[in-house]
Amino acid sequence: TGKVEIVSMNHGFAVRSDSLPANAEETHVSLFDGSNCGLRLKDRPVFSVQHHPEASPGPQDSHYLFTRFVNLIRARKGQELLPERAMREAS
């Protein structure tokens, strides 16, 4: 996306991007060391990040992750999805 998020990270391991299966896509990369910091499965409603997506208070750069998670649940239940900006506007 070309976007930069300010996040809190504390990890002692990383997933090698070249080890991801064909159905996985790297979604986040550390600007510090180039390590993988997020992925999603293309054929399943699964995603992860290796940082602390703040809910509030604090940085709100990663609020879209909460909206994405809620929308995965809503989609499964056949409910109306939230717009991507919904979590930012609610805070």
Short mmCIF file of C-alpha atoms in Angstrom, two decimals:
data_model
loop_
_atom_site.label_atom_id
_atom_site.label_comp_id
_atom_site.label_asym_id
_atom_site.label_seq_id
_atom_site.Cartn_x
_atom_site.Cartn_y
_atom_site.Cartn_z
CA THR A 1 0.00 0.00 0.00
CA GLY A 2 2.97 2.31 0.49
CA LYS A 3 1.69 3.25 3.95
CA VAL A 4 3.77 3.30 7.12
CA GLU A 5 2.27 2.42 10.51
CA ILE A 6 3.81 3.41 13.83
CA VAL A 7 3.51 0.30 16.00
CA SER A 8 4.96 -1.31 19.10
CA MET A 9 6.91 -4.49 18.39
CA ASN A 10 8.60 -6.98 20.67
CA HIS A 11 9.37 -10.34 19.13
CA GLY A 12 12.13 -12.90 19.18
CA PHE A 13 11.17 -14.75 16.00
CA ALA A 14 10.04 -14.03 12.46
CA VAL A 15 8.40 -15.92 9.61
CA ARG A 16 10.63 -16.10 6.56
CA SER A 17 8.75 -14.71 3.58
CA ASP A 18 10.21 -17.36 1.28
CA SER A 19 8.75 -20.09 3.52
CA LEU A 20 5.13 -18.99 3.07
CA PRO A 21 2.83 -21.43 1.27
CA ALA A 22 1.25 -20.45 -2.05
CA ASN A 23 -2.04 -19.50 -0.38
CA ALA A 24 -0.33 -16.96 1.94
CA GLU A 25 0.46 -13.34 1.18
CA GLU A 26 2.85 -11.08 3.07
CA THR A 27 0.97 -7.94 4.19
CA HIS A 28 3.42 -6.15 6.51
CA VAL A 29 7.20 -5.75 6.40
CA SER A 30 9.45 -4.22 9.07
CA LEU A 31 11.31 -1.14 7.87
CA PHE A 32 13.96 -1.87 10.51
CA ASP A 33 15.17 -5.26 9.28
CA GLY A 34 12.93 -6.26 6.37
CA SER A 35 11.38 -9.14 8.31
CA ASN A 36 7.83 -10.32 7.75
CA CYS A 37 5.43 -8.67 10.21
CA GLY A 38 2.08 -9.73 8.80
CA LEU A 39 0.38 -12.18 6.51
CA ARG A 40 -3.00 -13.31 5.30
CA LEU A 41 -4.34 -16.46 3.71
CA LYS A 42 -5.87 -15.89 0.28
CA ASP A 43 -8.39 -18.72 0.56
CA ARG A 44 -9.42 -18.42 4.23
CA PRO A 45 -10.61 -15.58 6.49
CA VAL A 46 -7.28 -15.56 8.34
CA PHE A 47 -4.73 -12.79 8.89
CA SER A 48 -2.10 -11.92 11.48
CA VAL A 49 0.33 -9.18 12.39
CA GLN A 50 3.41 -9.36 14.54
CA HIS A 51 2.94 -6.08 16.36
CA HIS A 52 0.56 -4.62 18.89
CA PRO A 53 -2.35 -2.97 17.01
CA GLU A 54 -3.44 -0.38 19.54
CA ALA A 55 -7.17 -0.07 20.13
CA SER A 56 -7.15 3.25 22.03
CA PRO A 57 -5.71 5.30 23.53
CA GLY A 58 -2.43 5.60 21.71
CA PRO A 59 -1.51 5.38 18.05
CA GLN A 60 -4.48 4.58 15.84
CA ASP A 61 -2.57 3.64 12.68
CA SER A 62 -3.72 0.01 12.87
CA HIS A 63 -7.44 0.47 13.60
CA TYR A 64 -8.26 -0.99 10.19
CA LEU A 65 -7.11 -4.38 11.56
CA PHE A 66 -9.94 -4.33 14.11
CA THR A 67 -12.44 -3.40 11.39
CA ARG A 68 -11.11 -6.22 9.19
CA PHE A 69 -11.50 -8.71 12.07
CA VAL A 70 -15.05 -7.56 12.86
CA ASN A 71 -15.95 -7.74 9.17
CA LEU A 72 -14.70 -11.34 8.92
CA ILE A 73 -17.11 -12.23 11.73
CA ARG A 74 -19.96 -10.18 10.22
CA ALA A 75 -19.43 -11.77 6.79
CA ARG A 76 -19.60 -15.23 8.33
CA LYS A 77 -22.90 -14.29 9.99
CA GLY A 78 -24.27 -12.65 6.83
CA GLN A 79 -24.37 -9.21 8.47
CA GLU A 80 -23.67 -5.81 6.93
CA LEU A 81 -19.97 -4.96 6.84
CA LEU A 82 -18.43 -1.89 8.44
CA PRO A 83 -16.65 0.64 6.22
CA GLU A 84 -12.84 0.53 6.56
CA ARG A 85 -12.85 3.90 8.32
CA ALA A 86 -15.51 2.90 10.90
CA MET A 87 -13.11 2.12 13.75
CA ARG A 88 -11.27 5.43 13.30
CA GLU A 89 -14.52 7.40 13.35
CA ALA A 90 -15.87 5.58 16.41
CA SER A 91 -12.85 6.45 18.53
#
